Amino acid sequence: MDFDVIIAGCGPAGAMLAAELRLHGVRVLVLDAETEPASFVRVVGLHIRSIELMAMRGLLDSLLEHGRRRPAGGFFAAIDKPAPTGLDTAHAYLLGIPQPVVVRLLEEHATRLGADVRRGCAVAGFEQDDEGVSVETSNPGERLRARYLVGCDGARSTVRKLLGVGFPGEPSRNETLMGEMEVGVPGAEVAARVAEVRETHKAFSIRPFPGGAHRVVVPVPGHVGDSTQPPTLEEFRRRLIAVAGTDFGVHSPRWLSRFGDATRLAERYRVGRVLLAGDAAHIHPPTGGQGLNLGVQDAFNLGWKLAAQVRGWAPETLLDTYQAERHPVAAEVLDNTRAQMELLSPEPGPRAVRRLLTELMDLDEVNRRLIEKITAIDIRYDFGEGPGPEPLGRRMRDIDVAQGRHLYDLLHHGRGLLLDRTGRLTAAGWSDRVDHLADPDAALDVPCALLRPDGHVAWVGDDQRDLDARLARWFGAPGSRA
């Protein structure tokens, strides 16, 4: 085999997956059709769960240097409500950060760990058998062999199409133009006109950004252009006049893009030795800012499981849990973006529903539920045993542990962790895969907790035999060293 895993696409999901695999010594090649990462500076928002994942791998400080923190509120359908207090996280904020910076930092992280990233080269075809996958690249005559192939190659995924996986959902019915540019009228005049337009067009916005530019978002209902081609500045001007009665004197664009409201979910995330993650597996409008986050979280869920399969210690059904856990999460994200798009409609019916929901969000429980959904801290994976005790299946927040450390500092290497308040338990048979911290003062509501490498709770209790069974379920047979 030339490699253990070949990844198609070096966006956020592909780079994150490569790094997660390299934490376990998996030989990884990442192929990306683009010779250079995207140069336009589109600012994205990392939500709470993604911020937590970055903290778990020691990447958060680097990201914070390039981003700006914002309150964790006002995301759902752009309904302006404050963030609820007391969210169950040590990182109760959104991090606004340029997408190229996220990609660069994740790619550097992956290559620092030993991943091979080749740009200007894409997956052109593949065949799989019982032993691996033969990959044909866009370089004439080049064929590579790997044990697994993962398509992280975006909404028009070549891997998904060649795999023959269905991508059902709704095609685009409306288009939105988005870009960063300068405006030629005073800021106060812009703000006043935007406020007036947004009384009926909630999807319209013009917001100032550092350096003098403005982020301009303008809807084009009932029209779908060629999303592979960016709009022209003249298109922006025409649409601004149609919606706002003025083009605000826009000029000097930094970048321009268009997107539709297509919503689709792959029927399967895995066929044999080929898997899908990120936009290759799901697409939806950017309302709520969940797309990049969803893809990174896919990679975080898949990485340790695929590594376990490659390294030979994975329990029989471990890799199957990737689709079992992440497909329902994506389905819920698609549903909440569908709901948000309806609430942004200028039609009388959706506007009435929006007014009602705006009133309901004054109730803390409603506001909290929607923010937890958008930021992905409400996820509870179903382990096939019913709900079970809290917090089984949920992610654990970053708590203080022994010697003034933080829990997430103990997860930098992508291993499991037994957090033991009793001091009586052991994970000795799995010491090559699971760390053990005996800490009687850990801020837990349960005696002990077993964490998977992605920070989700795999077991709670205080019985060694019960723990051993759960260790075997998630981390394979004891003593079977990788």
Short mmCIF file of C-alpha atoms in Angstrom, two decimals:
data_model
loop_
_atom_site.label_atom_id
_atom_site.label_comp_id
_atom_site.label_asym_id
_atom_site.label_seq_id
_atom_site.Cartn_x
_atom_site.Cartn_y
_atom_site.Cartn_z
CA MET A 1 0.00 0.00 0.00
CA ASP A 2 1.27 3.49 -0.85
CA PHE A 3 -0.82 5.01 1.96
CA ASP A 4 -3.25 3.97 4.64
CA VAL A 5 -5.76 6.71 3.79
CA ILE A 6 -6.11 9.06 0.84
CA ILE A 7 -8.27 12.14 1.43
CA ALA A 8 -9.79 14.05 -1.49
CA GLY A 9 -9.93 17.75 -0.61
CA CYS A 10 -7.89 19.94 1.72
CA GLY A 11 -10.59 22.22 3.06
CA PRO A 12 -11.37 22.42 6.77
CA ALA A 13 -12.82 18.89 6.93
CA GLY A 14 -10.04 17.26 4.92
CA ALA A 15 -7.24 19.00 6.81
CA MET A 16 -8.84 18.23 10.18
CA LEU A 17 -9.29 14.56 9.26
CA ALA A 18 -5.67 14.30 8.09
CA ALA A 19 -4.43 15.67 11.41
CA GLU A 20 -6.66 13.35 13.43
CA LEU A 21 -5.36 10.32 11.53
CA ARG A 22 -1.73 11.38 11.94
CA LEU A 23 -2.17 11.56 15.72
CA HIS A 24 -2.39 7.76 15.51
CA GLY A 25 0.46 7.25 13.05
CA VAL A 26 -1.74 6.61 10.00
CA ARG A 27 0.00 7.25 6.65
CA VAL A 28 -2.11 9.99 5.02
CA LEU A 29 -2.10 11.65 1.61
CA VAL A 30 -4.36 14.66 0.97
CA LEU A 31 -5.06 15.57 -2.66
CA ASP A 32 -6.55 18.94 -3.59
CA ALA A 33 -7.34 20.15 -7.10
CA GLU A 34 -6.45 23.77 -6.29
CA THR A 35 -2.79 24.74 -6.56
CA GLU A 36 -3.24 27.24 -3.71
CA PRO A 37 -5.83 27.62 -0.95
CA ALA A 38 -8.66 30.07 -1.69
CA SER A 39 -7.29 33.60 -1.54
CA PHE A 40 -10.50 35.57 -0.92
CA VAL A 41 -10.99 36.43 2.74
CA ARG A 42 -14.45 35.17 3.65
CA VAL A 43 -15.05 35.51 7.38
CA VAL A 44 -16.72 32.50 8.97
CA GLY A 45 -17.86 31.80 12.51
CA LEU A 46 -16.57 28.94 14.63
CA HIS A 47 -19.37 27.89 16.95
CA ILE A 48 -18.93 26.63 20.49
CA ARG A 49 -18.52 22.93 19.70
CA SER A 50 -15.88 23.58 17.04
CA ILE A 51 -14.04 25.91 19.42
CA GLU A 52 -14.05 23.12 22.00
CA LEU A 53 -12.61 20.66 19.47
CA MET A 54 -9.80 23.07 18.66
CA ALA A 55 -9.07 23.40 22.37
CA MET A 56 -8.93 19.60 22.67
CA ARG A 57 -6.10 19.49 20.15
CA GLY A 58 -4.18 22.52 21.38
CA LEU A 59 -5.10 24.70 18.38
CA LEU A 60 -7.36 27.27 19.99
CA ASP A 61 -4.72 29.81 21.01
CA SER A 62 -3.48 30.08 17.41
CA LEU A 63 -7.02 30.60 16.13
CA LEU A 64 -7.81 33.21 18.77
CA GLU A 65 -4.85 35.28 17.54
CA HIS A 66 -6.57 35.69 14.15
CA GLY A 67 -10.22 35.91 15.16
CA ARG A 68 -12.64 38.11 17.00
CA ARG A 69 -14.97 36.87 19.73
CA ARG A 70 -18.65 37.67 19.50
CA PRO A 71 -21.55 36.88 21.83
CA ALA A 72 -23.11 33.46 21.29
CA GLY A 73 -26.53 34.82 20.42
CA GLY A 74 -28.62 36.13 17.54
CA PHE A 75 -27.79 33.28 15.16
CA PHE A 76 -31.14 31.59 14.64
CA ALA A 77 -32.68 33.16 11.53
CA ALA A 78 -30.83 36.38 12.51
CA ILE A 79 -33.39 36.99 15.29
CA ASP A 80 -31.63 39.48 17.51
CA LYS A 81 -31.74 37.97 20.98
CA PRO A 82 -28.93 38.01 23.55
CA ALA A 83 -26.97 34.88 24.31
CA PRO A 84 -28.51 32.87 27.16
CA THR A 85 -26.49 32.93 30.37
CA GLY A 86 -24.87 29.85 31.86
CA LEU A 87 -24.32 27.83 28.69
CA ASP A 88 -22.67 24.50 29.52
CA THR A 89 -19.26 25.38 28.12
CA ALA A 90 -16.05 27.16 29.00
CA HIS A 91 -16.16 28.84 25.57
CA ALA A 92 -19.49 30.65 25.38
CA TYR A 93 -18.73 32.79 22.32
CA LEU A 94 -18.58 32.71 18.53
CA LEU A 95 -15.17 33.19 16.93
CA GLY A 96 -15.29 35.25 13.73
CA ILE A 97 -12.24 34.33 11.67
CA PRO A 98 -11.22 34.37 7.98
CA GLN A 99 -11.80 30.96 6.42
CA PRO A 100 -8.37 30.90 4.70
CA VAL A 101 -6.78 31.25 8.15
CA VAL A 102 -8.72 28.25 9.46
CA VAL A 103 -7.68 26.16 6.45
CA ARG A 104 -4.05 27.28 6.69
CA LEU A 105 -3.75 26.54 10.41
CA LEU A 106 -5.41 23.13 10.07
CA GLU A 107 -3.25 22.24 7.06
CA GLU A 108 -0.11 23.32 8.91
CA HIS A 109 -1.22 21.24 11.90
CA ALA A 110 -1.70 18.19 9.65
CA THR A 111 1.65 18.57 7.86
CA ARG A 112 3.43 19.20 11.16
CA LEU A 113 2.11 15.83 12.29
CA GLY A 114 3.39 14.23 9.09
CA ALA A 115 0.51 14.31 6.59
CA ASP A 116 1.46 14.56 2.90
CA VAL A 117 -0.55 17.33 1.19
CA ARG A 118 -0.35 17.59 -2.60
CA ARG A 119 -2.04 20.53 -4.31
CA GLY A 120 -2.85 20.79 -7.99
CA CYS A 121 -3.74 17.10 -8.02
CA ALA A 122 -7.21 15.59 -7.61
CA VAL A 123 -8.92 12.21 -7.44
CA ALA A 124 -10.08 11.39 -10.98
CA GLY A 125 -11.29 7.83 -10.44
CA PHE A 126 -11.02 4.84 -8.15
CA GLU A 127 -11.78 1.15 -7.76
CA GLN A 128 -12.10 -0.66 -4.46
CA ASP A 129 -11.72 -4.29 -3.47
CA ASP A 130 -11.57 -6.27 -0.24
CA GLU A 131 -8.03 -5.09 0.53
CA GLY A 132 -8.04 -1.42 -0.42
CA VAL A 133 -8.75 1.31 -2.97
CA SER A 134 -6.85 2.00 -6.19
CA VAL A 135 -6.99 5.75 -6.88
CA GLU A 136 -6.41 7.36 -10.25
CA THR A 137 -5.24 10.95 -9.91
CA SER A 138 -5.50 13.87 -12.33
CA ASN A 139 -1.78 13.44 -13.10
CA PRO A 140 -1.67 11.39 -16.32
CA GLY A 141 -0.89 7.73 -15.66
CA GLU A 142 -0.62 8.06 -11.88
CA ARG A 143 -2.34 5.42 -9.76
CA LEU A 144 -2.03 5.16 -6.01
CA ARG A 145 -3.09 2.49 -3.58
CA ALA A 146 -4.59 3.03 -0.11
CA ARG A 147 -6.55 1.05 2.41
CA TYR A 148 -9.28 3.72 2.53
CA LEU A 149 -10.42 6.77 0.56
CA VAL A 150 -12.35 9.67 2.10
CA GLY A 151 -14.15 12.26 -0.01
CA CYS A 152 -13.91 15.70 1.57
CA ASP A 153 -14.11 17.31 -1.86
CA GLY A 154 -17.09 19.58 -1.43
CA ALA A 155 -20.65 19.90 -2.67
CA ARG A 156 -19.79 18.69 -6.19
CA SER A 157 -17.81 15.79 -4.79
CA THR A 158 -16.17 13.65 -7.45
CA VAL A 159 -15.79 10.85 -4.91
CA ARG A 160 -19.50 10.83 -4.04
CA LYS A 161 -20.54 10.85 -7.71
CA LEU A 162 -18.17 8.04 -8.67
CA LEU A 163 -19.29 6.08 -5.63
CA GLY A 164 -22.88 6.29 -6.87
CA VAL A 165 -24.27 7.53 -3.55
CA GLY A 166 -27.58 9.35 -3.86
CA PHE A 167 -27.75 13.00 -2.81
CA PRO A 168 -31.47 13.63 -2.30
CA GLY A 169 -32.97 16.91 -1.19
CA GLU A 170 -34.18 20.16 -2.70
CA PRO A 171 -32.46 22.06 -5.52
CA SER A 172 -31.81 25.77 -5.27
CA ARG A 173 -34.88 27.94 -5.71
CA ASN A 174 -33.35 31.25 -4.65
CA GLU A 175 -29.94 32.85 -4.82
CA THR A 176 -28.01 35.14 -2.51
CA LEU A 177 -25.11 37.38 -3.49
CA MET A 178 -22.42 37.91 -0.89
CA GLY A 179 -19.19 39.86 -0.95
CA GLU A 180 -16.86 42.28 0.78
CA MET A 181 -16.45 45.72 -0.77
CA GLU A 182 -16.28 49.39 0.02
CA VAL A 183 -19.31 51.68 0.01
CA GLY A 184 -19.45 55.25 -1.23
CA VAL A 185 -21.95 56.77 1.20
CA PRO A 186 -21.62 57.69 4.90
CA GLY A 187 -22.00 54.90 7.42
CA ALA A 188 -24.99 56.51 9.12
CA GLU A 189 -26.84 56.66 5.81
CA VAL A 190 -26.05 53.01 5.11
CA ALA A 191 -27.25 51.92 8.56
CA ALA A 192 -30.50 53.83 8.29
CA ARG A 193 -31.38 52.45 4.87
CA VAL A 194 -30.40 48.89 5.82
CA ALA A 195 -32.60 49.04 8.94
CA GLU A 196 -35.52 50.16 6.80
CA VAL A 197 -35.03 47.42 4.19
CA ARG A 198 -34.64 44.72 6.83
CA GLU A 199 -38.14 45.40 8.08
CA THR A 200 -39.26 43.16 5.22
CA HIS A 201 -36.06 41.59 3.80
CA LYS A 202 -34.40 39.86 6.77
CA ALA A 203 -31.77 38.19 4.57
CA PHE A 204 -30.42 41.60 3.45
CA SER A 205 -27.49 43.12 5.31
CA ILE A 206 -24.54 45.48 4.96
CA ARG A 207 -22.09 45.40 7.85
CA PRO A 208 -18.78 47.19 8.28
CA PHE A 209 -15.61 45.13 8.60
CA PRO A 210 -12.12 46.13 9.75
CA GLY A 211 -10.06 47.89 7.11
CA GLY A 212 -12.90 49.92 5.63
CA ALA A 213 -14.73 47.16 3.77
CA HIS A 214 -18.36 46.13 4.23
CA ARG A 215 -19.91 42.66 4.07
CA VAL A 216 -22.84 42.90 1.65
CA VAL A 217 -25.52 40.20 1.52
CA VAL A 218 -28.41 40.68 -0.90
CA PRO A 219 -31.08 38.07 -1.79
CA VAL A 220 -32.23 37.31 -5.33
CA PRO A 221 -35.57 35.48 -4.87
CA GLY A 222 -36.68 33.11 -7.59
CA HIS A 223 -33.36 33.25 -9.44
CA VAL A 224 -30.54 30.72 -9.52
CA GLY A 225 -27.36 31.63 -11.36
CA ASP A 226 -24.30 29.52 -12.12
CA SER A 227 -22.83 29.06 -8.65
CA THR A 228 -19.47 28.06 -10.16
CA GLN A 229 -19.08 31.63 -11.45
CA PRO A 230 -18.78 34.58 -9.05
CA PRO A 231 -21.13 37.52 -9.65
CA THR A 232 -19.88 40.78 -11.07
CA LEU A 233 -19.91 44.06 -9.20
CA GLU A 234 -22.51 45.26 -11.71
CA GLU A 235 -24.81 42.39 -10.65
CA PHE A 236 -24.48 43.55 -7.05
CA ARG A 237 -25.33 47.10 -8.03
CA ARG A 238 -28.44 46.07 -9.98
CA ARG A 239 -29.70 43.86 -7.17
CA LEU A 240 -29.00 46.47 -4.48
CA ILE A 241 -31.04 49.01 -6.44
CA ALA A 242 -33.89 46.49 -6.82
CA VAL A 243 -34.01 45.70 -3.09
CA ALA A 244 -32.87 48.95 -1.43
CA GLY A 245 -33.44 51.59 -4.10
CA THR A 246 -29.72 52.46 -4.14
CA ASP A 247 -26.44 50.72 -4.83
CA PHE A 248 -24.75 52.54 -1.90
CA GLY A 249 -21.91 53.46 -4.25
CA VAL A 250 -20.27 50.05 -3.80
CA HIS A 251 -16.79 49.68 -5.30
CA SER A 252 -13.38 48.01 -4.84
CA PRO A 253 -14.61 44.46 -4.07
CA ARG A 254 -12.30 42.14 -2.14
CA TRP A 255 -14.27 39.05 -3.10
CA LEU A 256 -17.69 38.25 -4.56
CA SER A 257 -19.64 35.02 -4.41
CA ARG A 258 -23.09 33.59 -4.90
CA PHE A 259 -24.85 30.69 -3.25
CA GLY A 260 -28.19 28.97 -3.59
CA ASP A 261 -30.45 27.40 -1.02
CA ALA A 262 -30.02 23.79 -2.17
CA THR A 263 -30.39 21.35 0.72
CA ARG A 264 -29.14 17.79 0.25
CA LEU A 265 -27.93 14.89 2.38
CA ALA A 266 -26.00 11.85 1.14
CA GLU A 267 -27.91 8.61 1.51
CA ARG A 268 -24.84 6.87 2.88
CA TYR A 269 -21.58 8.08 4.42
CA ARG A 270 -19.73 4.85 3.70
CA VAL A 271 -19.61 2.26 0.94
CA GLY A 272 -16.98 -0.37 1.72
CA ARG A 273 -13.61 1.36 1.99
CA VAL A 274 -14.78 4.75 0.71
CA LEU A 275 -16.30 7.35 3.04
CA LEU A 276 -17.69 10.89 2.80
CA ALA A 277 -17.37 13.89 5.11
CA GLY A 278 -18.09 17.62 5.09
CA ASP A 279 -19.88 19.21 2.14
CA ALA A 280 -19.40 16.00 0.14
CA ALA A 281 -21.97 14.49 2.52
CA HIS A 282 -24.34 17.41 3.08
CA ILE A 283 -25.11 20.89 1.76
CA HIS A 284 -27.45 23.58 3.02
CA PRO A 285 -27.80 27.37 3.00
CA PRO A 286 -25.30 29.18 5.27
CA THR A 287 -28.03 30.59 7.54
CA GLY A 288 -26.83 30.13 11.10
CA GLY A 289 -23.23 29.59 9.97
CA GLN A 290 -23.20 25.82 10.55
CA GLY A 291 -21.61 24.45 7.36
CA LEU A 292 -17.88 24.61 8.12
CA ASN A 293 -18.56 23.59 11.71
CA LEU A 294 -20.54 20.53 10.68
CA GLY A 295 -17.74 19.36 8.38
CA VAL A 296 -14.99 19.81 10.98
CA GLN A 297 -17.10 17.91 13.49
CA ASP A 298 -17.58 15.08 10.96
CA ALA A 299 -13.81 14.80 10.65
CA PHE A 300 -13.34 14.78 14.41
CA ASN A 301 -15.84 11.95 14.78
CA LEU A 302 -14.39 9.91 11.93
CA GLY A 303 -10.66 10.40 12.51
CA TRP A 304 -10.07 8.23 15.58
CA LYS A 305 -12.46 5.53 14.35
CA LEU A 306 -10.80 5.20 10.95
CA ALA A 307 -7.38 5.27 12.62
CA ALA A 308 -8.47 2.42 14.90
CA GLN A 309 -9.53 0.42 11.85
CA VAL A 310 -6.20 1.01 10.14
CA ARG A 311 -4.17 0.29 13.26
CA GLY A 312 -5.98 -2.99 13.86
CA TRP A 313 -7.65 -2.48 17.24
CA ALA A 314 -11.09 -1.27 16.19
CA PRO A 315 -14.06 -3.27 17.46
CA GLU A 316 -16.04 -4.84 14.63
CA THR A 317 -18.75 -2.18 14.40
CA LEU A 318 -16.76 0.92 15.39
CA LEU A 319 -16.46 2.40 11.88
CA ASP A 320 -20.20 1.89 11.34
CA THR A 321 -20.89 4.32 14.20
CA TYR A 322 -19.58 7.19 12.05
CA GLN A 323 -22.68 7.20 9.87
CA ALA A 324 -24.94 6.15 12.75
CA GLU A 325 -23.88 9.22 14.75
CA ARG A 326 -23.21 11.89 12.15
CA HIS A 327 -25.98 11.29 9.58
CA PRO A 328 -28.77 12.18 12.08
CA VAL A 329 -26.84 15.27 13.18
CA ALA A 330 -26.63 16.50 9.59
CA ALA A 331 -30.33 15.76 9.06
CA GLU A 332 -31.16 17.99 12.04
CA VAL A 333 -28.92 20.79 10.74
CA LEU A 334 -30.64 20.62 7.36
CA ASP A 335 -34.03 20.86 9.05
CA ASN A 336 -33.10 23.86 11.16
CA THR A 337 -31.65 25.68 8.14
CA ARG A 338 -34.87 24.95 6.22
CA ALA A 339 -36.81 26.49 9.09
CA GLN A 340 -34.52 29.51 9.23
CA MET A 341 -34.83 30.13 5.50
CA GLU A 342 -38.62 30.15 5.81
CA LEU A 343 -38.36 32.66 8.66
CA LEU A 344 -36.28 34.95 6.45
CA SER A 345 -38.95 35.11 3.75
CA PRO A 346 -40.58 38.50 3.11
CA GLU A 347 -43.98 36.82 2.61
CA PRO A 348 -46.75 37.64 5.15
CA GLY A 349 -47.11 34.08 6.52
CA PRO A 350 -43.43 33.51 7.38
CA ARG A 351 -43.21 37.07 8.75
CA ALA A 352 -46.07 36.29 11.13
CA VAL A 353 -44.35 33.09 12.29
CA ARG A 354 -41.12 35.04 12.75
CA ARG A 355 -42.88 37.59 14.97
CA LEU A 356 -44.31 34.76 17.08
CA LEU A 357 -40.94 33.00 17.43
CA THR A 358 -39.25 36.31 18.27
CA GLU A 359 -41.71 36.67 21.15
CA LEU A 360 -41.19 33.07 22.27
CA MET A 361 -37.43 33.54 22.31
CA ASP A 362 -37.86 35.98 25.19
CA LEU A 363 -38.37 32.77 27.18
CA ASP A 364 -34.91 31.63 28.28
CA GLU A 365 -35.69 27.97 27.67
CA VAL A 366 -36.62 28.59 24.03
CA ASN A 367 -33.66 30.87 23.34
CA ARG A 368 -31.27 28.43 25.02
CA ARG A 369 -32.60 25.44 23.08
CA LEU A 370 -32.12 27.16 19.73
CA ILE A 371 -28.62 28.42 20.55
CA GLU A 372 -27.57 24.97 21.80
CA LYS A 373 -28.84 23.50 18.53
CA ILE A 374 -26.98 26.00 16.33
CA THR A 375 -23.72 25.68 18.29
CA ALA A 376 -23.93 21.84 18.42
CA ILE A 377 -23.56 21.53 22.18
CA ASP A 378 -26.94 19.79 22.44
CA ILE A 379 -25.78 16.66 20.57
CA ARG A 380 -26.27 13.35 22.32
CA TYR A 381 -25.18 10.32 20.34
CA ASP A 382 -27.43 7.29 20.50
CA PHE A 383 -25.37 4.26 21.52
CA GLY A 384 -28.27 1.91 20.84
CA GLU A 385 -29.10 1.35 24.50
CA GLY A 386 -31.85 3.87 25.07
CA PRO A 387 -31.13 7.24 26.68
CA GLY A 388 -29.03 5.81 29.55
CA PRO A 389 -27.73 7.90 32.43
CA GLU A 390 -26.60 11.48 31.95
CA PRO A 391 -24.16 12.45 30.49
CA LEU A 392 -23.76 9.26 28.42
CA GLY A 393 -23.41 10.12 24.71
CA ARG A 394 -22.92 13.84 25.33
CA ARG A 395 -19.75 15.88 25.00
CA MET A 396 -18.10 16.92 28.22
CA ARG A 397 -17.29 20.55 28.83
CA ASP A 398 -13.72 21.66 29.65
CA ILE A 399 -13.57 21.23 33.43
CA ASP A 400 -10.76 21.84 35.92
CA VAL A 401 -8.83 18.72 36.87
CA ALA A 402 -5.87 17.85 39.09
CA GLN A 403 -2.78 20.06 39.43
CA GLY A 404 -4.46 23.15 37.99
CA ARG A 405 -4.94 21.64 34.54
CA HIS A 406 -7.93 21.62 32.23
CA LEU A 407 -9.63 18.51 30.91
CA TYR A 408 -9.11 19.42 27.25
CA ASP A 409 -5.36 19.73 27.83
CA LEU A 410 -5.36 15.97 28.44
CA LEU A 411 -6.92 15.22 25.03
CA HIS A 412 -4.30 16.81 22.76
CA HIS A 413 -3.02 13.43 21.54
CA GLY A 414 -6.37 12.03 20.44
CA ARG A 415 -6.54 9.21 22.98
CA GLY A 416 -9.38 8.08 25.20
CA LEU A 417 -9.42 9.17 28.84
CA LEU A 418 -10.68 7.52 32.03
CA LEU A 419 -11.50 10.26 34.50
CA ASP A 420 -11.62 8.47 37.84
CA ARG A 421 -12.83 10.09 41.06
CA THR A 422 -12.72 6.81 43.05
CA GLY A 423 -9.05 5.96 42.53
CA ARG A 424 -10.08 2.28 42.36
CA LEU A 425 -10.46 1.73 38.63
CA THR A 426 -7.96 0.93 35.89
CA ALA A 427 -7.67 0.93 32.11
CA ALA A 428 -4.36 -0.94 32.18
CA GLY A 429 -5.26 -3.36 29.39
CA TRP A 430 -5.92 -0.42 27.09
CA SER A 431 -3.04 1.84 28.19
CA ASP A 432 -1.79 2.22 24.60
CA ARG A 433 -5.15 3.79 23.65
CA VAL A 434 -6.63 5.22 26.86
CA ASP A 435 -5.10 7.50 29.47
CA HIS A 436 -6.12 7.34 33.14
CA LEU A 437 -6.44 10.27 35.53
CA ALA A 438 -7.33 9.59 39.16
CA ASP A 439 -8.70 12.85 40.52
CA PRO A 440 -11.07 12.75 43.50
CA ASP A 441 -11.82 16.47 43.13
CA ALA A 442 -12.73 16.49 39.41
CA ALA A 443 -15.88 18.54 38.79
CA LEU A 444 -18.05 15.58 37.79
CA ASP A 445 -21.62 14.71 38.73
CA VAL A 446 -20.78 11.00 38.36
CA PRO A 447 -18.15 8.82 40.10
CA CYS A 448 -16.12 8.18 36.92
CA ALA A 449 -16.39 8.85 33.21
CA LEU A 450 -14.78 7.29 30.14
CA LEU A 451 -14.23 9.78 27.33
CA ARG A 452 -13.74 8.88 23.69
CA PRO A 453 -11.02 10.77 21.76
CA ASP A 454 -13.71 13.16 20.48
CA GLY A 455 -14.66 14.15 24.03
CA HIS A 456 -18.00 12.32 24.14
CA VAL A 457 -18.82 10.29 27.23
CA ALA A 458 -18.76 6.55 26.50
CA TRP A 459 -19.44 5.30 30.05
CA VAL A 460 -20.24 6.52 33.55
CA GLY A 461 -20.20 4.55 36.80
CA ASP A 462 -17.83 2.98 39.32
CA ASP A 463 -17.83 -0.76 38.52
CA GLN A 464 -14.64 -2.23 36.99
CA ARG A 465 -16.37 -5.07 35.13
CA ASP A 466 -18.86 -2.67 33.59
CA LEU A 467 -15.99 -0.36 32.62
CA ASP A 468 -14.03 -3.21 31.03
CA ALA A 469 -17.01 -4.09 28.85
CA ARG A 470 -17.33 -0.48 27.71
CA LEU A 471 -13.59 -0.18 27.07
CA ALA A 472 -13.77 -3.27 24.85
CA ARG A 473 -16.76 -1.87 22.99
CA TRP A 474 -15.05 1.40 22.06
CA PHE A 475 -11.33 0.55 22.20
CA GLY A 476 -11.12 -3.12 21.22
CA ALA A 477 -9.69 -6.11 23.01
CA PRO A 478 -7.31 -5.44 25.92
CA GLY A 479 -3.63 -5.83 25.16
CA SER A 480 -4.08 -5.73 21.35
CA ARG A 481 -1.46 -3.10 20.78
CA ALA A 482 -1.64 -0.95 17.68
#
